[in-house]
Amino acid sequence: MADYDPVTKVVIPAAGLGTRFLPATKATPKEMLPIVDKPAIQYVVEEAVSVGLLDLLMVTGRNKRSIEDHFDRAYELEEVLAAKGDSERLSQVLEPVEIATFHYVRQGEPKGLGHAVLCAKQHVGNHPFACLLGDDMIDHRDHLLKRMIEVRDTYGGSVVALMEVPREQVSLYGCAEIQPTSEDDVVRVTGLVEKPPADEAPSNWAVIGRYVIDPAVFEVLENTPPGRGGEIQLTDALLELAGRTNEDGGPVHGVLFRGRRYDTGNKLDYLRTVVQFAAERPDLAPDFIPWLREFLDRHSG
C-alpha cells in the first residue's frame, strides 16, 4: 500500500444564502436552524470530531456571525447557569466550544461550492482534507466518513460519497459514472455531471455532501470556469482529477453509501429530519410518539 498523507483537516462550507428557508434565514443562517434543540451544523462538526478530525475551517459569509458565536464562549450565560447550579445546561453550552479547534474564512461572493472550497486553500495548504456540507447529515451509527478516509488511505486521490437515488431525482444532484473495484462498496469514478436531466444521467448514484479531497483540487479550481448556474462547481474540478494519476492528484473513487442520511436543505426534508430525531430521543419519544400517532389519526383520510 502506498504511503499517502493523512487527512487531518476539515472544511465546512457554510456561506450559502439559504433562500429556500426565507424568511427564517434572512437573519439566521440555515446551518443554525435547530434539529430539536441543537443546530444542524453542530451535528456535522460532531461527525468530523468522531473520526479524530479536530482542525475545522468554516467558510462563511455575511450574516453568519451566529455560527462563530455558537462555537465560542458565552461567559454571561455560563455564569448564570453556574450560579443556578444548572450543570446539565452548562455542559450543553460548553460542549460545542471545547469540541474542536475552529477557524473561519469568508467567501466574499456566492460563486458556488467550488469557489467556497477554494477559499480554504491558504488554511489547508498541501494536505488532503475532508469537506462536509452543512445541510447533509449522516446518522452517527453509520461510519461513512471513517470509511471514506480508509479508501483515501488505500487508493490516494479523492473520494466522494455516493448514494443511489430514484431516477427522477438525479437532476437535483451531481451524478457519477462508475466502474467497480475489488471492494463491494468502492467504485472508480470515471465521470461526473452536475444536475443532469434524468435521461442524460450516467447513473442514479448521486454525490452527497461528503468528500475527502486531494489538495491538487485547488490548482484545478483556480482554473475552472463557471459551470452550471454560472457558479464554480466542485463537481467539474473533481471530474478533472478523476482522469489523473496519483502523481497528479488523482484519481477519484466513490464509497457507495447505503446508510441513513438526513437532508436539511429543503423544508420538507428538514421537517422529516426533526421528526425522526425527536422520535429517537429517549427524553422526548415517550410523549412525542403517542402525540404524533394521535395527530396523524385525526388528520388521516
mmCIF file of C-alpha atoms in Angstrom:
data_model
loop_
_atom_site.group_PDB
_atom_site.id
_atom_site.type_symbol
_atom_site.label_atom_id
_atom_site.label_comp_id
_atom_site.label_asym_id
_atom_site.label_seq_id
_atom_site.Cartn_x
_atom_site.Cartn_y
_atom_site.Cartn_z
ATOM 1 C CA MET A 1 0.000 0.000 0.000
ATOM 2 C CA ALA A 2 1.309 3.443 -0.893
ATOM 3 C CA ASP A 3 2.016 5.879 1.913
ATOM 4 C CA TYR A 4 -0.447 8.740 1.390
ATOM 5 C CA ASP A 5 -0.592 11.858 3.549
ATOM 6 C CA PRO A 6 -3.119 11.528 6.369
ATOM 7 C CA VAL A 7 -6.340 13.534 6.465
ATOM 8 C CA THR A 8 -6.253 15.923 9.433
ATOM 9 C CA LYS A 9 -8.298 18.970 8.384
ATOM 10 C CA VAL A 10 -11.981 19.581 7.704
ATOM 11 C CA VAL A 11 -13.604 22.254 5.563
ATOM 12 C CA ILE A 12 -17.285 23.025 6.150
ATOM 13 C CA PRO A 13 -18.789 25.375 3.526
ATOM 14 C CA ALA A 14 -21.471 27.433 5.269
ATOM 15 C CA ALA A 15 -21.762 30.564 3.149
ATOM 16 C CA GLY A 16 -24.998 29.819 1.299
ATOM 17 C CA LEU A 17 -27.857 32.300 1.434
ATOM 18 C CA GLY A 18 -30.459 29.723 2.487
ATOM 19 C CA THR A 19 -33.105 31.158 0.174
ATOM 20 C CA ARG A 20 -35.289 28.042 0.423
ATOM 21 C CA PHE A 21 -35.928 28.864 4.092
ATOM 22 C CA LEU A 22 -36.786 32.539 3.788
ATOM 23 C CA PRO A 23 -37.873 34.492 5.732
ATOM 24 C CA ALA A 24 -36.351 32.493 8.617
ATOM 25 C CA THR A 25 -32.879 32.725 7.069
ATOM 26 C CA LYS A 26 -32.971 36.476 6.470
ATOM 27 C CA ALA A 27 -31.134 36.940 9.783
ATOM 28 C CA THR A 28 -30.459 33.345 10.895
ATOM 29 C CA PRO A 29 -28.061 31.082 8.955
ATOM 30 C CA LYS A 30 -29.791 27.947 7.685
ATOM 31 C CA GLU A 31 -26.967 25.945 9.304
ATOM 32 C CA MET A 32 -28.178 27.248 12.678
ATOM 33 C CA LEU A 33 -31.756 26.014 12.259
ATOM 34 C CA PRO A 34 -32.333 23.575 15.125
ATOM 35 C CA ILE A 35 -32.761 19.837 14.846
ATOM 36 C CA VAL A 36 -34.860 19.621 18.007
ATOM 37 C CA ASP A 37 -32.509 21.601 20.297
ATOM 38 C CA LYS A 38 -29.148 21.534 18.535
ATOM 39 C CA PRO A 39 -28.234 23.449 15.363
ATOM 40 C CA ALA A 40 -27.734 21.310 12.284
ATOM 41 C CA ILE A 41 -24.129 22.384 11.848
ATOM 42 C CA GLN A 42 -23.186 21.040 15.279
ATOM 43 C CA TYR A 43 -24.133 17.523 14.174
ATOM 44 C CA VAL A 44 -21.802 17.934 11.181
ATOM 45 C CA VAL A 45 -18.970 19.115 13.419
ATOM 46 C CA GLU A 46 -19.544 16.175 15.769
ATOM 47 C CA GLU A 47 -19.295 13.804 12.810
ATOM 48 C CA ALA A 48 -15.866 15.163 11.925
ATOM 49 C CA VAL A 49 -14.692 15.015 15.525
ATOM 50 C CA SER A 50 -15.893 11.402 15.848
ATOM 51 C CA VAL A 51 -13.157 10.298 13.411
ATOM 52 C CA GLY A 52 -10.468 12.388 15.083
ATOM 53 C CA LEU A 53 -10.572 15.445 12.800
ATOM 54 C CA LEU A 54 -10.241 18.396 15.172
ATOM 55 C CA ASP A 55 -8.915 21.149 12.864
ATOM 56 C CA LEU A 56 -12.022 22.712 11.300
ATOM 57 C CA LEU A 57 -12.295 25.589 8.863
ATOM 58 C CA MET A 58 -15.739 27.038 8.241
ATOM 59 C CA VAL A 59 -16.254 29.018 5.066
ATOM 60 C CA THR A 60 -18.879 31.590 5.984
ATOM 61 C CA GLY A 61 -20.384 34.779 4.605
ATOM 62 C CA ARG A 62 -22.334 37.836 5.672
ATOM 63 C CA ASN A 63 -24.996 37.271 8.332
ATOM 64 C CA LYS A 64 -23.241 34.104 9.526
ATOM 65 C CA ARG A 65 -21.769 35.532 12.701
ATOM 66 C CA SER A 66 -24.062 33.435 14.879
ATOM 67 C CA ILE A 67 -22.215 30.307 13.709
ATOM 68 C CA GLU A 68 -18.993 31.678 15.162
ATOM 69 C CA ASP A 69 -20.805 32.743 18.329
ATOM 70 C CA HIS A 70 -22.254 29.255 18.792
ATOM 71 C CA PHE A 71 -18.792 27.691 18.833
ATOM 72 C CA ASP A 72 -17.390 30.393 21.116
ATOM 73 C CA ARG A 73 -17.637 31.122 24.827
ATOM 74 C CA ALA A 74 -20.728 32.855 26.234
ATOM 75 C CA TYR A 75 -19.422 33.977 29.615
ATOM 76 C CA GLU A 76 -22.566 35.768 30.802
ATOM 77 C CA LEU A 77 -24.767 32.747 30.048
ATOM 78 C CA GLU A 78 -22.229 30.391 31.598
ATOM 79 C CA GLU A 79 -22.112 32.467 34.790
ATOM 80 C CA VAL A 80 -25.911 32.494 35.068
ATOM 81 C CA LEU A 81 -26.133 28.711 34.640
ATOM 82 C CA ALA A 82 -23.274 28.128 37.082
ATOM 83 C CA ALA A 83 -24.914 30.365 39.671
ATOM 84 C CA LYS A 84 -28.122 28.368 39.334
ATOM 85 C CA GLY A 85 -26.223 25.104 39.707
ATOM 86 C CA ASP A 86 -27.579 24.005 36.314
ATOM 87 C CA SER A 87 -24.647 21.779 35.427
ATOM 88 C CA GLU A 88 -26.533 19.925 32.688
ATOM 89 C CA ARG A 89 -27.304 23.006 30.621
ATOM 90 C CA LEU A 90 -23.865 24.463 31.351
ATOM 91 C CA SER A 91 -22.316 21.321 29.902
ATOM 92 C CA GLN A 92 -24.514 21.653 26.800
ATOM 93 C CA VAL A 93 -23.378 25.251 26.320
ATOM 94 C CA LEU A 94 -19.694 24.406 26.710
ATOM 95 C CA GLU A 95 -19.748 21.276 24.540
ATOM 96 C CA PRO A 96 -19.572 22.988 21.115
ATOM 97 C CA VAL A 97 -16.847 25.345 22.384
ATOM 98 C CA GLU A 98 -14.485 22.613 23.530
ATOM 99 C CA ILE A 99 -15.146 20.023 20.835
ATOM 100 C CA ALA A 100 -12.512 21.163 18.292
ATOM 101 C CA THR A 101 -10.308 23.993 17.050
ATOM 102 C CA PHE A 102 -12.243 26.350 14.787
ATOM 103 C CA HIS A 103 -11.051 28.675 12.054
ATOM 104 C CA TYR A 104 -13.129 30.900 9.798
ATOM 105 C CA VAL A 105 -12.788 32.486 6.381
ATOM 106 C CA ARG A 106 -15.386 34.463 4.467
ATOM 107 C CA GLN A 107 -16.494 33.759 0.941
ATOM 108 C CA GLY A 108 -16.991 37.289 -0.316
ATOM 109 C CA GLU A 109 -19.365 36.384 -3.141
ATOM 110 C CA PRO A 110 -21.715 33.410 -3.629
ATOM 111 C CA LYS A 111 -19.782 31.874 -6.527
ATOM 112 C CA GLY A 112 -20.589 28.231 -5.850
ATOM 113 C CA LEU A 113 -19.329 25.283 -3.851
ATOM 114 C CA GLY A 114 -16.109 25.061 -5.836
ATOM 115 C CA HIS A 115 -15.272 28.661 -5.005
ATOM 116 C CA ALA A 116 -16.116 28.081 -1.328
ATOM 117 C CA VAL A 117 -13.667 25.175 -1.244
ATOM 118 C CA LEU A 118 -11.051 27.320 -2.969
ATOM 119 C CA CYS A 119 -11.371 29.813 -0.115
ATOM 120 C CA ALA A 120 -9.853 27.125 2.122
ATOM 121 C CA LYS A 121 -6.589 26.932 0.149
ATOM 122 C CA GLN A 122 -4.459 29.012 2.489
ATOM 123 C CA HIS A 123 -5.575 27.129 5.590
ATOM 124 C CA VAL A 124 -5.426 23.636 4.113
ATOM 125 C CA GLY A 125 -2.173 24.046 2.187
ATOM 126 C CA ASN A 126 -0.757 20.954 0.541
ATOM 127 C CA HIS A 127 -2.726 18.461 2.609
ATOM 128 C CA PRO A 128 -5.705 16.225 1.852
ATOM 129 C CA PHE A 129 -8.845 17.314 3.660
ATOM 130 C CA ALA A 130 -12.402 16.301 4.353
ATOM 131 C CA CYS A 131 -15.228 18.515 3.123
ATOM 132 C CA LEU A 132 -18.614 18.206 4.835
ATOM 133 C CA LEU A 133 -21.678 20.110 3.673
ATOM 134 C CA GLY A 134 -23.747 21.602 6.447
ATOM 135 C CA ASP A 135 -27.165 20.629 5.101
ATOM 136 C CA ASP A 136 -26.309 16.927 4.764
ATOM 137 C CA MET A 137 -26.374 14.935 7.989
ATOM 138 C CA ILE A 138 -25.190 11.343 8.283
ATOM 139 C CA ASP A 139 -26.500 9.195 11.109
ATOM 140 C CA HIS A 140 -23.847 8.754 13.796
ATOM 141 C CA ARG A 141 -24.374 4.988 13.642
ATOM 142 C CA ASP A 142 -23.220 4.910 10.008
ATOM 143 C CA HIS A 143 -19.475 5.466 9.781
ATOM 144 C CA LEU A 144 -19.336 6.959 6.307
ATOM 145 C CA LEU A 145 -16.546 9.478 6.845
ATOM 146 C CA LYS A 146 -14.320 6.893 8.510
ATOM 147 C CA ARG A 147 -14.787 4.582 5.535
ATOM 148 C CA MET A 148 -14.015 7.370 3.074
ATOM 149 C CA ILE A 149 -10.752 8.140 4.845
ATOM 150 C CA GLU A 150 -9.855 4.430 4.721
ATOM 151 C CA VAL A 151 -10.446 4.454 0.967
ATOM 152 C CA ARG A 152 -8.252 7.534 0.573
ATOM 153 C CA ASP A 153 -5.521 5.774 2.597
ATOM 154 C CA THR A 154 -5.741 2.813 0.213
ATOM 155 C CA TYR A 155 -6.077 4.468 -3.181
ATOM 156 C CA GLY A 156 -4.934 8.070 -2.703
ATOM 157 C CA GLY A 157 -6.573 10.826 -4.720
ATOM 158 C CA SER A 158 -10.056 11.984 -3.752
ATOM 159 C CA VAL A 159 -13.125 10.151 -2.508
ATOM 160 C CA VAL A 160 -16.792 11.098 -2.852
ATOM 161 C CA ALA A 161 -19.822 9.670 -1.105
ATOM 162 C CA LEU A 162 -22.384 8.203 -3.496
ATOM 163 C CA MET A 163 -25.979 7.337 -2.692
ATOM 164 C CA GLU A 164 -28.487 5.703 -5.010
ATOM 165 C CA VAL A 165 -31.477 7.962 -5.684
ATOM 166 C CA PRO A 166 -34.625 7.495 -7.800
ATOM 167 C CA ARG A 167 -34.024 8.339 -11.437
ATOM 168 C CA GLU A 168 -36.491 11.240 -11.265
ATOM 169 C CA GLN A 169 -34.348 12.894 -8.574
ATOM 170 C CA VAL A 170 -30.957 12.778 -10.291
ATOM 171 C CA SER A 171 -31.406 16.311 -11.632
ATOM 172 C CA LEU A 172 -31.027 17.556 -8.042
ATOM 173 C CA TYR A 173 -27.514 16.146 -7.640
ATOM 174 C CA GLY A 174 -24.147 15.665 -9.199
ATOM 175 C CA CYS A 175 -24.215 12.158 -10.676
ATOM 176 C CA ALA A 176 -21.317 9.777 -11.207
ATOM 177 C CA GLU A 177 -20.260 7.401 -13.938
ATOM 178 C CA ILE A 178 -18.646 4.497 -12.111
ATOM 179 C CA GLN A 179 -16.631 1.320 -12.559
ATOM 180 C CA PRO A 180 -16.473 -1.489 -9.978
ATOM 181 C CA THR A 181 -13.366 -2.308 -7.969
ATOM 182 C CA SER A 182 -12.460 -5.400 -5.986
ATOM 183 C CA GLU A 183 -14.331 -3.938 -2.984
ATOM 184 C CA ASP A 184 -18.124 -4.128 -2.945
ATOM 185 C CA ASP A 185 -18.642 -0.620 -1.546
ATOM 186 C CA VAL A 186 -15.904 1.135 -3.546
ATOM 187 C CA VAL A 187 -16.044 2.257 -7.184
ATOM 188 C CA ARG A 188 -13.773 4.169 -9.515
ATOM 189 C CA VAL A 189 -15.383 7.405 -10.658
ATOM 190 C CA THR A 190 -14.840 7.932 -14.379
ATOM 191 C CA GLY A 191 -17.334 10.739 -14.986
ATOM 192 C CA LEU A 192 -19.298 13.378 -13.097
ATOM 193 C CA VAL A 193 -22.194 15.539 -14.276
ATOM 194 C CA GLU A 194 -23.746 18.330 -12.220
ATOM 195 C CA LYS A 195 -27.563 18.109 -12.033
ATOM 196 C CA PRO A 196 -28.174 16.344 -15.356
ATOM 197 C CA PRO A 197 -31.625 15.720 -16.840
ATOM 198 C CA ALA A 198 -32.817 12.259 -15.821
ATOM 199 C CA ASP A 199 -32.432 10.857 -19.345
ATOM 200 C CA GLU A 200 -28.833 12.103 -19.583
ATOM 201 C CA ALA A 201 -27.535 10.979 -16.189
ATOM 202 C CA PRO A 202 -24.704 8.438 -16.353
ATOM 203 C CA SER A 203 -26.213 6.569 -13.378
ATOM 204 C CA ASN A 204 -28.516 7.171 -10.451
ATOM 205 C CA TRP A 205 -25.598 7.212 -7.989
ATOM 206 C CA ALA A 206 -25.639 10.767 -6.671
ATOM 207 C CA VAL A 207 -22.859 12.661 -4.941
ATOM 208 C CA ILE A 208 -23.956 13.614 -1.432
ATOM 209 C CA GLY A 209 -22.311 16.130 0.861
ATOM 210 C CA ARG A 210 -19.221 14.213 1.970
ATOM 211 C CA TYR A 211 -15.843 14.450 0.259
ATOM 212 C CA VAL A 212 -12.222 13.609 1.006
ATOM 213 C CA ILE A 213 -10.209 15.718 -1.392
ATOM 214 C CA ASP A 214 -6.622 15.805 -2.628
ATOM 215 C CA PRO A 215 -5.022 19.281 -2.396
ATOM 216 C CA ALA A 216 -4.478 19.233 -6.171
ATOM 217 C CA VAL A 217 -8.094 20.383 -6.322
ATOM 218 C CA PHE A 218 -7.027 23.950 -5.527
ATOM 219 C CA GLU A 219 -4.938 24.313 -8.677
ATOM 220 C CA VAL A 220 -7.811 22.876 -10.699
ATOM 221 C CA LEU A 221 -10.403 25.170 -9.090
ATOM 222 C CA GLU A 222 -8.271 28.215 -9.817
ATOM 223 C CA ASN A 223 -8.576 27.355 -13.494
ATOM 224 C CA THR A 224 -12.164 26.083 -13.525
ATOM 225 C CA PRO A 225 -14.565 28.406 -15.354
ATOM 226 C CA PRO A 226 -18.096 28.915 -14.058
ATOM 227 C CA GLY A 227 -20.282 25.940 -14.921
ATOM 228 C CA ARG A 228 -23.906 25.108 -14.277
ATOM 229 C CA GLY A 229 -25.791 28.056 -12.799
ATOM 230 C CA GLY A 230 -22.880 30.383 -13.512
ATOM 231 C CA GLU A 231 -21.050 29.032 -10.451
ATOM 232 C CA ILE A 232 -17.679 27.355 -9.987
ATOM 233 C CA GLN A 233 -18.653 23.732 -9.477
ATOM 234 C CA LEU A 234 -16.664 21.349 -7.281
ATOM 235 C CA THR A 235 -18.051 18.571 -9.485
ATOM 236 C CA ASP A 236 -16.196 19.987 -12.505
ATOM 237 C CA ALA A 237 -12.900 20.078 -10.613
ATOM 238 C CA LEU A 238 -13.331 16.505 -9.378
ATOM 239 C CA LEU A 239 -14.056 15.406 -12.936
ATOM 240 C CA GLU A 240 -10.648 16.794 -13.922
ATOM 241 C CA LEU A 241 -8.970 14.925 -11.061
ATOM 242 C CA ALA A 242 -10.789 11.703 -11.970
ATOM 243 C CA GLY A 243 -8.698 11.438 -15.125
ATOM 244 C CA ARG A 244 -5.367 11.932 -13.359
ATOM 245 C CA THR A 245 -2.870 9.562 -11.784
ATOM 246 C CA ASN A 246 -1.798 9.596 -8.133
ATOM 247 C CA GLU A 247 1.250 11.658 -9.051
ATOM 248 C CA ASP A 248 -1.003 14.451 -10.357
ATOM 249 C CA GLY A 249 -3.654 14.399 -7.616
ATOM 250 C CA GLY A 250 -5.964 11.723 -8.984
ATOM 251 C CA PRO A 251 -7.888 9.530 -9.273
ATOM 252 C CA VAL A 252 -11.385 9.800 -7.736
ATOM 253 C CA HIS A 253 -13.110 6.896 -6.014
ATOM 254 C CA GLY A 254 -16.595 6.654 -4.594
ATOM 255 C CA VAL A 255 -17.940 4.967 -1.474
ATOM 256 C CA LEU A 256 -21.404 3.509 -2.087
ATOM 257 C CA PHE A 257 -23.381 4.627 0.938
ATOM 258 C CA ARG A 258 -26.497 2.671 1.874
ATOM 259 C CA GLY A 259 -26.996 4.081 5.353
ATOM 260 C CA ARG A 260 -29.099 6.812 6.928
ATOM 261 C CA ARG A 261 -28.824 10.338 5.565
ATOM 262 C CA TYR A 262 -30.832 13.376 6.589
ATOM 263 C CA ASP A 263 -31.173 16.235 4.113
ATOM 264 C CA THR A 264 -31.938 19.546 5.806
ATOM 265 C CA GLY A 265 -31.535 21.616 2.637
ATOM 266 C CA ASN A 266 -35.264 21.956 1.920
ATOM 267 C CA LYS A 267 -38.341 22.450 4.078
ATOM 268 C CA LEU A 268 -39.946 19.040 3.698
ATOM 269 C CA ASP A 269 -36.795 17.043 4.379
ATOM 270 C CA TYR A 270 -35.926 19.375 7.246
ATOM 271 C CA LEU A 271 -39.281 18.631 8.880
ATOM 272 C CA ARG A 272 -38.804 14.905 8.351
ATOM 273 C CA THR A 273 -35.394 15.126 9.995
ATOM 274 C CA VAL A 274 -36.714 16.947 13.044
ATOM 275 C CA VAL A 275 -39.488 14.365 13.493
ATOM 276 C CA GLN A 276 -37.084 11.422 13.123
ATOM 277 C CA PHE A 277 -34.609 12.868 15.625
ATOM 278 C CA ALA A 278 -37.358 13.680 18.123
ATOM 279 C CA ALA A 279 -38.818 10.182 17.783
ATOM 280 C CA GLU A 280 -35.445 8.660 18.709
ATOM 281 C CA ARG A 281 -34.752 10.898 21.707
ATOM 282 C CA PRO A 282 -35.320 8.920 24.924
ATOM 283 C CA ASP A 283 -36.283 12.119 26.756
ATOM 284 C CA LEU A 284 -38.900 13.057 24.153
ATOM 285 C CA ALA A 285 -40.086 9.874 22.447
ATOM 286 C CA PRO A 286 -42.368 8.552 25.255
ATOM 287 C CA ASP A 287 -44.570 11.662 24.966
ATOM 288 C CA PHE A 288 -43.880 12.705 21.391
ATOM 289 C CA ILE A 289 -44.651 9.427 19.593
ATOM 290 C CA PRO A 290 -48.120 8.899 21.160
ATOM 291 C CA TRP A 291 -48.970 12.535 20.371
ATOM 292 C CA LEU A 292 -47.750 12.076 16.806
ATOM 293 C CA ARG A 293 -49.866 8.938 16.355
ATOM 294 C CA GLU A 294 -52.932 10.739 17.683
ATOM 295 C CA PHE A 295 -52.258 13.736 15.443
ATOM 296 C CA LEU A 296 -51.925 11.526 12.354
ATOM 297 C CA ASP A 297 -55.080 9.593 13.238
ATOM 298 C CA ARG A 298 -57.015 12.858 13.463
ATOM 299 C CA HIS A 299 -55.727 14.017 10.087
ATOM 300 C CA SER A 300 -55.800 10.762 8.144
ATOM 301 C CA GLY A 301 -58.299 10.467 5.333
#
